Coordinates of C-alpha atoms in Angstrom, one line a residue:
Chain X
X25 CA -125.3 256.7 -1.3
X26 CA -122.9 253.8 0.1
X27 CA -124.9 253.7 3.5
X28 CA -128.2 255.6 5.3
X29 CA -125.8 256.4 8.2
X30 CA -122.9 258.6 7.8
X31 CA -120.6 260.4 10.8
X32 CA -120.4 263.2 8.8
X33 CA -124.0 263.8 8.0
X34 CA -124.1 264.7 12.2
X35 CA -122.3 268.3 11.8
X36 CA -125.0 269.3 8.8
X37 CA -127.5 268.7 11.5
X38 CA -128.1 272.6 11.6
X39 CA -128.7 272.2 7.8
X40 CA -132.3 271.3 8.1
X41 CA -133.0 274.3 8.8
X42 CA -132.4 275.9 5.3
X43 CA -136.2 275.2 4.5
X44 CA -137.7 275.9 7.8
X45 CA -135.6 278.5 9.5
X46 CA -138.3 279.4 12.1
X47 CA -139.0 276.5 13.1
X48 CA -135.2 275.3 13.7
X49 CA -134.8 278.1 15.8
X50 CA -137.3 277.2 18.3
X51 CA -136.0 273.6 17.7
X52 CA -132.4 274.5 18.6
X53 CA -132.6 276.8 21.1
X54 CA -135.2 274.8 23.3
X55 CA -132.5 271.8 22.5
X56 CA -129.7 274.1 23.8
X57 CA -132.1 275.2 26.7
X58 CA -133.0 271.4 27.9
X59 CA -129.0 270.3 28.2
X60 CA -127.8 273.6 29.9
X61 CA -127.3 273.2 33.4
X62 CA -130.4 273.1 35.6
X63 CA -132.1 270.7 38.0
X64 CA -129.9 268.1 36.8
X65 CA -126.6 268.6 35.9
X66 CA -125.2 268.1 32.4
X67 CA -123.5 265.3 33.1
X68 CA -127.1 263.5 34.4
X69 CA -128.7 264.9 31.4
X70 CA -126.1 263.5 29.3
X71 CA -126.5 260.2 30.6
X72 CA -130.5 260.2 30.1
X73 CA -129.8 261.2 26.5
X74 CA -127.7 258.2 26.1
X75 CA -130.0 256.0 27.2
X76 CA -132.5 257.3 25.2
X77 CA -130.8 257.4 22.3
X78 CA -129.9 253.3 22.6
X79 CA -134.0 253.2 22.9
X80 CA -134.3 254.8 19.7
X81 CA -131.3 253.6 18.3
X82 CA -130.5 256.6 16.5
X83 CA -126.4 256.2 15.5
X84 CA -126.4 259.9 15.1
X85 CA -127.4 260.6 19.1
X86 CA -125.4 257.5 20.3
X87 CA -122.4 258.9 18.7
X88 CA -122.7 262.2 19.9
X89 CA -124.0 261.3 23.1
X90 CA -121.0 258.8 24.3
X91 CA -119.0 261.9 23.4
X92 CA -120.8 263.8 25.4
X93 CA -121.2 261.3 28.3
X94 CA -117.3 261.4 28.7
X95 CA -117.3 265.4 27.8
X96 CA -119.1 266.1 31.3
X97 CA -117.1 263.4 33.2
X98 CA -118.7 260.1 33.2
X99 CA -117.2 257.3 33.4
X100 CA -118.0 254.1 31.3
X101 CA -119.1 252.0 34.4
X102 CA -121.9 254.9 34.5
X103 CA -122.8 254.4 30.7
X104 CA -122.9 251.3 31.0
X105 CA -125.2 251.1 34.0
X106 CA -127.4 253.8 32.2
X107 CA -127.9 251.1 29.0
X108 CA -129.3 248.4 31.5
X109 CA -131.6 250.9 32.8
X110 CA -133.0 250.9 29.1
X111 CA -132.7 247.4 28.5
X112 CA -134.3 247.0 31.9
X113 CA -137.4 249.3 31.1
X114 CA -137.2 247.8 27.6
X115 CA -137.6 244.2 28.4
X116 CA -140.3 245.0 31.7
X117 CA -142.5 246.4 28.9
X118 CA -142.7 243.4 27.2
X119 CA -142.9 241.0 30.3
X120 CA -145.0 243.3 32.1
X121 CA -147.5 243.1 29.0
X122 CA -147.9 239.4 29.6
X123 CA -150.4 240.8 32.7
X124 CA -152.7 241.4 28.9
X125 CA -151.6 238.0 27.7
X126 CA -152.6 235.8 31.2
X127 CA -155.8 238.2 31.3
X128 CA -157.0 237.3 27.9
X129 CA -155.5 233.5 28.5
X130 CA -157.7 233.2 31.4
X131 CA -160.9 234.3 29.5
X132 CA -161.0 231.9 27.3
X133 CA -159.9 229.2 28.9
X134 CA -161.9 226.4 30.5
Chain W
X17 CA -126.0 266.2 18.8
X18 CA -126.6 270.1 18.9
X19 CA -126.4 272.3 15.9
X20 CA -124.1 272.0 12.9
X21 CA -120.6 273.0 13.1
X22 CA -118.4 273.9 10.7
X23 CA -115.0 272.0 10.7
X24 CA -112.0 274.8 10.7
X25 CA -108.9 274.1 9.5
X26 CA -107.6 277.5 10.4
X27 CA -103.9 277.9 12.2
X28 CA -103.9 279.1 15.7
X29 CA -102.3 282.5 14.1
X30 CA -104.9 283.2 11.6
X31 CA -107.3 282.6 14.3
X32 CA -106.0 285.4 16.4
X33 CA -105.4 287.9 12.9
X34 CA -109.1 287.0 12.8
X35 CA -110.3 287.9 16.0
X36 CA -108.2 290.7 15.7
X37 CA -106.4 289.6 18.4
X38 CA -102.4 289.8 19.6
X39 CA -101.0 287.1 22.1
X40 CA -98.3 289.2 23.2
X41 CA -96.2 289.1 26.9
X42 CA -97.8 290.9 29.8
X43 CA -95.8 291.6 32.9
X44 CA -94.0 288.4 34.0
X45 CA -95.2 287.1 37.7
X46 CA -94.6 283.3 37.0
X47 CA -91.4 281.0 36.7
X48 CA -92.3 277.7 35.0
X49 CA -89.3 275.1 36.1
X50 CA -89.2 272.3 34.2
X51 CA -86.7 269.9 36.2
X52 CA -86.7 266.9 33.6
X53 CA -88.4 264.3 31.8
X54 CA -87.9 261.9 34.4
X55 CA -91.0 259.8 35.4
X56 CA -92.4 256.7 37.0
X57 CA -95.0 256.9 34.7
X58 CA -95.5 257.7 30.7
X59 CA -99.1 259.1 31.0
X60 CA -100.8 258.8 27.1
X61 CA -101.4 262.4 27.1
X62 CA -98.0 263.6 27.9
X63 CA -97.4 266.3 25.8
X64 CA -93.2 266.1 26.8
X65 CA -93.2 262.6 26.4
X66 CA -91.9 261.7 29.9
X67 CA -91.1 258.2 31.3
X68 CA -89.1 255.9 32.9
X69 CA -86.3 255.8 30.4
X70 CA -85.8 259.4 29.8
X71 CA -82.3 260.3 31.6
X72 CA -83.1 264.4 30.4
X73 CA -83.1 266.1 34.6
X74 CA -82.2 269.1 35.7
X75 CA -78.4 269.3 37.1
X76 CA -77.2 271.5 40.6
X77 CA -75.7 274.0 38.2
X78 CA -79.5 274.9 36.7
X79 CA -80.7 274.3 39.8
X80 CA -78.0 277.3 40.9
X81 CA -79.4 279.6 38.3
X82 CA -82.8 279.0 38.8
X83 CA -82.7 280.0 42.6
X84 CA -80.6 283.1 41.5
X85 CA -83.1 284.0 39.3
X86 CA -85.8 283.5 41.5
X87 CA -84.0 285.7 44.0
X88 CA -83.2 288.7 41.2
X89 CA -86.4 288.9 40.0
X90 CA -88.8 287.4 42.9
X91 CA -91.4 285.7 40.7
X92 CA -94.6 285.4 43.0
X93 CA -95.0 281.9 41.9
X94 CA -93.0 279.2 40.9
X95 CA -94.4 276.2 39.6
X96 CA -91.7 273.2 39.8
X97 CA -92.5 270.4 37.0
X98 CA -91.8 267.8 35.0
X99 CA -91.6 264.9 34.5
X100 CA -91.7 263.3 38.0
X101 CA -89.9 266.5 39.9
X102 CA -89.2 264.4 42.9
X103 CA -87.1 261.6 40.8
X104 CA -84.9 264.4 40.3
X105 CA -81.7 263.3 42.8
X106 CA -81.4 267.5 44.0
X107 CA -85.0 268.1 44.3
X108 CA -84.7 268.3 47.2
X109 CA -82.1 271.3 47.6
X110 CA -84.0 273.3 44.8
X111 CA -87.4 273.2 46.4
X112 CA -85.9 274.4 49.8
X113 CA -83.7 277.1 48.2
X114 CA -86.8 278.4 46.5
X115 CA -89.8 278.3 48.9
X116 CA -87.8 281.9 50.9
X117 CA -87.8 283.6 47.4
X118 CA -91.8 283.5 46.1
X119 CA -94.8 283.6 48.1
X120 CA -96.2 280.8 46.1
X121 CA -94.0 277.8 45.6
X122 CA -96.1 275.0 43.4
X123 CA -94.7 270.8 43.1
X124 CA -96.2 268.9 40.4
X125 CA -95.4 265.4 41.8
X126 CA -97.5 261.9 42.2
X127 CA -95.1 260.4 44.5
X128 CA -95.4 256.7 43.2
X129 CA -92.7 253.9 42.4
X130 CA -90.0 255.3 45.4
X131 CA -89.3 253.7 48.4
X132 CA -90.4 254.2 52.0
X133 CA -87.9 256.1 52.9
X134 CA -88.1 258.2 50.1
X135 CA -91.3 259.1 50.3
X136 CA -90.9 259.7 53.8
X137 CA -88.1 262.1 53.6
X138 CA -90.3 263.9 50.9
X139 CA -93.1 263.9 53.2
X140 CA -91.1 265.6 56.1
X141 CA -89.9 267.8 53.1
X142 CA -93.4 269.0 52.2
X143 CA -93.9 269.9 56.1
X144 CA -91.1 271.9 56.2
X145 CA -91.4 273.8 53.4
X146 CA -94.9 273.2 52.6
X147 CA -95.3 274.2 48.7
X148 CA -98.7 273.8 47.2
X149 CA -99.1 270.6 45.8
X150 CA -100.3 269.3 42.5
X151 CA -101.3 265.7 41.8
X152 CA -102.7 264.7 38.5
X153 CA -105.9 262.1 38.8
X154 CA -108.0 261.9 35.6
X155 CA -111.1 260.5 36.9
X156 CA -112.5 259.5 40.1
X157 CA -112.6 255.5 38.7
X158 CA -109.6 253.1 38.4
X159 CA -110.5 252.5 34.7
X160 CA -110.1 255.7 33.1
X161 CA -107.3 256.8 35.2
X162 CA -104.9 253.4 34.7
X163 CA -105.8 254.1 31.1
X164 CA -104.5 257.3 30.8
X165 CA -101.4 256.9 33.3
X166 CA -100.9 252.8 33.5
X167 CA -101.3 250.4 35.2
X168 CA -101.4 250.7 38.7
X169 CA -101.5 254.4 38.5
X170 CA -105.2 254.8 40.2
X171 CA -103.7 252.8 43.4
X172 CA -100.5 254.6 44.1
X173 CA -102.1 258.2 43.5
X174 CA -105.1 256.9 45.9
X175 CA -102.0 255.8 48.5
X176 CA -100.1 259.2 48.0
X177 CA -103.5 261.5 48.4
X178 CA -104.0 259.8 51.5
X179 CA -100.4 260.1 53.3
X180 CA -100.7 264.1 52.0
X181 CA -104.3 264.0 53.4
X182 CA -102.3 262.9 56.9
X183 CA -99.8 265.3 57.1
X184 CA -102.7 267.9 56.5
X185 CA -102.6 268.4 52.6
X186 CA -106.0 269.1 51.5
X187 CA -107.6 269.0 54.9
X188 CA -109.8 271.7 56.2
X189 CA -108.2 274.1 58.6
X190 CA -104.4 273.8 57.4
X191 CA -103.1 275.8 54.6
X192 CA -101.5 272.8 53.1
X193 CA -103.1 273.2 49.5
X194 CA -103.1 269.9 47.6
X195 CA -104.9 270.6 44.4
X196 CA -105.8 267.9 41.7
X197 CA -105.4 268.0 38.0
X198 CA -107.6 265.8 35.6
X199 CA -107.1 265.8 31.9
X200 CA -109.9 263.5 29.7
X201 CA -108.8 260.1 29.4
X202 CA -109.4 260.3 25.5
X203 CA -110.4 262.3 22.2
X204 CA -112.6 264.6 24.2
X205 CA -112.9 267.6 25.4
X206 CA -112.8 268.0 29.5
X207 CA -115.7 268.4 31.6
X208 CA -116.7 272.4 33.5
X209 CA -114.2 272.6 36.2
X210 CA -117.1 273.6 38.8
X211 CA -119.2 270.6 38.5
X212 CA -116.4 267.9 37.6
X213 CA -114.7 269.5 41.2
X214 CA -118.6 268.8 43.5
X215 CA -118.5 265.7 41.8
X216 CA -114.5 264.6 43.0
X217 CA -114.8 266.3 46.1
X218 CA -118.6 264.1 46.8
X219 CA -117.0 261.0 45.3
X220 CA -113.5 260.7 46.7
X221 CA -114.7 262.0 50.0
X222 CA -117.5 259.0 50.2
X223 CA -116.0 256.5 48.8
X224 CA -112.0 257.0 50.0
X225 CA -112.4 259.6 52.7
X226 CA -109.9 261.9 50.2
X227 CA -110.0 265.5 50.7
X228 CA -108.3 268.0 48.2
X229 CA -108.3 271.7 47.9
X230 CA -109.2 273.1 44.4
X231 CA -109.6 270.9 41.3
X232 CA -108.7 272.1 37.1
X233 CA -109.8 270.7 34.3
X234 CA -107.7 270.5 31.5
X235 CA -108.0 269.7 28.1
X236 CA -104.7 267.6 26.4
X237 CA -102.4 269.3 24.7
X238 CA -101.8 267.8 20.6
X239 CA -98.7 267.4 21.0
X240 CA -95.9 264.1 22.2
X241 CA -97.2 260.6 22.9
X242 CA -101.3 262.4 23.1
X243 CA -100.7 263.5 19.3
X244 CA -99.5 259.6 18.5
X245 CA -102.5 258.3 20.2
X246 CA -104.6 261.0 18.0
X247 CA -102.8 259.8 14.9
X248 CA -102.6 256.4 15.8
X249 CA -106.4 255.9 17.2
X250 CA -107.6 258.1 13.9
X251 CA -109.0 261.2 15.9
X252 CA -106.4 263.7 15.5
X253 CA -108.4 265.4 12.7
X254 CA -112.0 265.6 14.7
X255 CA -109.8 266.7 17.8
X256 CA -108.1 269.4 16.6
X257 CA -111.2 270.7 14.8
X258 CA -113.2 269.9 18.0
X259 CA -110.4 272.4 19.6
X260 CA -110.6 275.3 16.8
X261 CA -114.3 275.2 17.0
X262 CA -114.1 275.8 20.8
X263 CA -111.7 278.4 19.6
X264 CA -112.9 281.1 23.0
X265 CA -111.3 284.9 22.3
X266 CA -112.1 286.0 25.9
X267 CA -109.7 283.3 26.8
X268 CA -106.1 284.6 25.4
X269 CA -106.1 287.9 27.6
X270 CA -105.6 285.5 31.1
X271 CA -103.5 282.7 29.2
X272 CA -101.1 282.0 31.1
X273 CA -98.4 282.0 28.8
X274 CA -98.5 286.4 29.0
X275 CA -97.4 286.1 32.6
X276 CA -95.1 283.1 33.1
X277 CA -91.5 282.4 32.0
X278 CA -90.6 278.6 31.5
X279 CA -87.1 277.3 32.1
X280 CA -86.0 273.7 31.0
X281 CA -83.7 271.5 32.6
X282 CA -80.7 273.3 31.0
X283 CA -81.7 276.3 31.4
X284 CA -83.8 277.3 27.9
X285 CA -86.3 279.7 28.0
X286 CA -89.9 279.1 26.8
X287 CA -93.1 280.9 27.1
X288 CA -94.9 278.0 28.3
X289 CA -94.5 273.9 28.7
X290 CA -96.4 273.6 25.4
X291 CA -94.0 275.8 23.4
X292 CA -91.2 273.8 25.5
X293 CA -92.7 270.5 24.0
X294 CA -93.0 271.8 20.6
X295 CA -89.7 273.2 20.3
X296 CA -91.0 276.8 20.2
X297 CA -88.2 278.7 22.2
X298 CA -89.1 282.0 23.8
X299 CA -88.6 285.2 21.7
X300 CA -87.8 282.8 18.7
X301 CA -84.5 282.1 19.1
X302 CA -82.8 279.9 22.1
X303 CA -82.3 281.8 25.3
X304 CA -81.1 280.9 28.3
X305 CA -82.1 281.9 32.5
X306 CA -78.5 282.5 33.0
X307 CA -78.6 285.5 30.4
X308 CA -81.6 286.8 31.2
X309 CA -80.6 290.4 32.3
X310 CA -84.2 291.8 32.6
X311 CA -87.5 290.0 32.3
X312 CA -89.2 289.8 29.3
X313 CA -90.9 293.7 28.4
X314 CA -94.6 293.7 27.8
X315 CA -95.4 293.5 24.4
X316 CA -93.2 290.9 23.8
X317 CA -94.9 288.2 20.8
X318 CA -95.5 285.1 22.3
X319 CA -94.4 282.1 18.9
X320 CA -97.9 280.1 18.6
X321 CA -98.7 276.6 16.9
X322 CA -101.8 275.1 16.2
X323 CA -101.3 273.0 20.1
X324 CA -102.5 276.5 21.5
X325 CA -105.7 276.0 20.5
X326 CA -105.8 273.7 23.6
X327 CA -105.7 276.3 25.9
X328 CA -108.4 278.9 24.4
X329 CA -110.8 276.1 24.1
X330 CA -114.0 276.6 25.9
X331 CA -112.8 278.3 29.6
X332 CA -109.5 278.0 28.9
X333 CA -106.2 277.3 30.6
X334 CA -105.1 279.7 32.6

């Protein structure tokens, strides 16, 4: 195995489910169900998967997500602005944890 | 990042065999003119290849056969493209000798890189004779669409959509139809025609005061300078099994290949612009308008390549 990560190894996606078929069924089809139009349209739900996969990191969904994005008619200026909403919620996690750090600072100091 | 798919390296033809499907002529209501290769532009999805240095228009005598055509067999639409149609020098004569002969008389044009007066003699043009109008614009951002048609393309079509929105193109309340046509500016598939039109229509409204009638969505064709950039960028093999996969057969009984005749700029016969740009004549064997006695009989096998696969793709051209 040359590297953990290969583009090909997203199309045997559907592959896991030769052990578990049951179980990939509900998997799939509640995945197929969550991007279909709804509340949201494809196109915001495409965006919000892209995001989320940069927070996960996961190659696989970034790759098929920026395909995706630009499938439903984004454009990259709305990618990119999706991204800093993640790096955004990202980095406020760790700031805003430093409300723990001046609490616990502040008990025990003089 | 939904289920597996298999890659399919089937032709377009076995596709069909295996769908037990025939795409053969219906009855003919459509005349495709294809004035010329002509254009102020050389989009990177052209399928024909058209640009500035292309000297391939169509000449009066053509022009003379179309319109006798038109009047012998009174197509109900007739879709004028090209290249840039109104870079042709007799445009002009050919659109006004048409529009009496169909009740639906189409102009593919973007208006951009002519002069004032020029564009103000096709304006006055367009009043008079009022054909629907078809402008191509990619995506509602200057990015995308410059990338796909250069440089300066996303200014000049905002310019020209707004003198058309003057004259009443597009405008609620006149029948002036000005219709949009945006293909993906990429390897990808387009977005559903439905939501990518609420989303134009919101944005271009808001942020340019733009109005327009109807928008397609199209996917590019894998053929000309779009089948370089495939080859050249490395995705021509993903594409065109992205396109097979997407393979729709509910799509080939309202492609509109069945029910339209395409002429070139001498006079060749075609079954579409796609067959045109891949050399695939109509009936198999070069043809010309000006011996056309009767149009094509139903039934008629339409010659398919593997590019057709961009047209039964999901919703399909039509």
């Amino acid at each position: 195995m040359e590297t953990y990560y290969n583009p090909q190894d997203l199309g045997k996606f559907g592959e896991i489910g030769k052990d578990a078929p049951e179980l990939a069924k509900k998997f799939f089809d509640y995945y197929g169900s969550v991007f279909a139009e709804g509340e949201l349209s494809e196109r915001e739900k495409a965006l919000i998967a892209l995001a989320v996969a940069h927070t996960v990191q996961c190659p696989y969904c970034i790759d098929a997500y920026t395909r995706g994005c630009l499938e439903k008619g984004a454009s990259l200026g709305e990618m990119t602005e999706a991204l800093h909403v993640v790096t955004a919620i990202r980095g406020g996690a760790s700031l805003v944890h430093g409300v723990q750090m001046r609490k616990i600072a502040e008990q025990l100091s003089l | 990042m939904s289920a597996a798919h298999e890659t399919h390296e089937t032709g377009f033809a076995e596709t069909l065999v295996k769908h037990d499907l025939k795409l053969h002529r219906d009855r003919t209501s459509a005349l495709q003119v294809n004035v010329g290769l002509l254009c102020n532009l050389a989009c990177r999805h052209c399928h024909l290849e058209a640009g500035p240095k292309r000297d391939e228009v169509m000449g009066r005598e053509t022009m003379d056969e179309v319109v006798a055509a038109a009047r012998r067999f009174r197509f109900e639409v007739i879709d004028v493209t090209g290249g840039a149609p109104e870079l042709v020098p007799d445009i002009d004569y050919l659109v006004r000798a048409l529009a009496p002969l169909t009740s639906r008389l189409m102009l593919r044009c973007n208006l951009g890189g002519l002069d004032l007066a020029r564009r103000r003699e096709l304006l006055e043009l367009f009043r008079a004779v009022r054909p629907v109008l078809v402008v191509s614009l990619p995506a509602t951002n200057p990015s995308q669409t410059d990338a796909l048609r250069g440089g300066g393309a996303w200014a000049s079509t905002l310019d020209t959509l707004r003198e058309l929105n003057a004259i009443g193109y597009g405008r609620e309340g006149t029948s002036l139809e000005l219709n949009l046509v945006a293909n993906p500016a990429g390897a990808f598939l387009p977005p559903a025609q439905g939501a990518a039109e609420k989303r134009y229509r919101t944005d271009l409204s808001r942020k340019y005061g733009i109005s327009f009638t109807s928008l397609y969505t199209f996917a590019n064709v894998p053929l000309g300078r779009y089948r370089d950039f495939l080859t050249r960028s490395g995705n021509l093999e993903q594409y065109l099994a992205t396109l097979a996969d997407g393979f729709n057969p509910c799509t080939v009984a309202g492609l509109m290949c069945r029910s339209q005749l395409s002429v070139d700029w001498e006079g060749r016969l075609y079954d579409c612009d796609f067959n045109l740009a891949a050399g695939l004549p109509h009936g198999g064997e070069v043809t010309y308008l000006r011996g056309l006695a009767e149009l094509p009989a139903p039934g008629t096998p339409i010659p398919v390549g593997d590019h057709c696969y961009a047209c039964t793709v999901g919703s399909g051209f039509t």
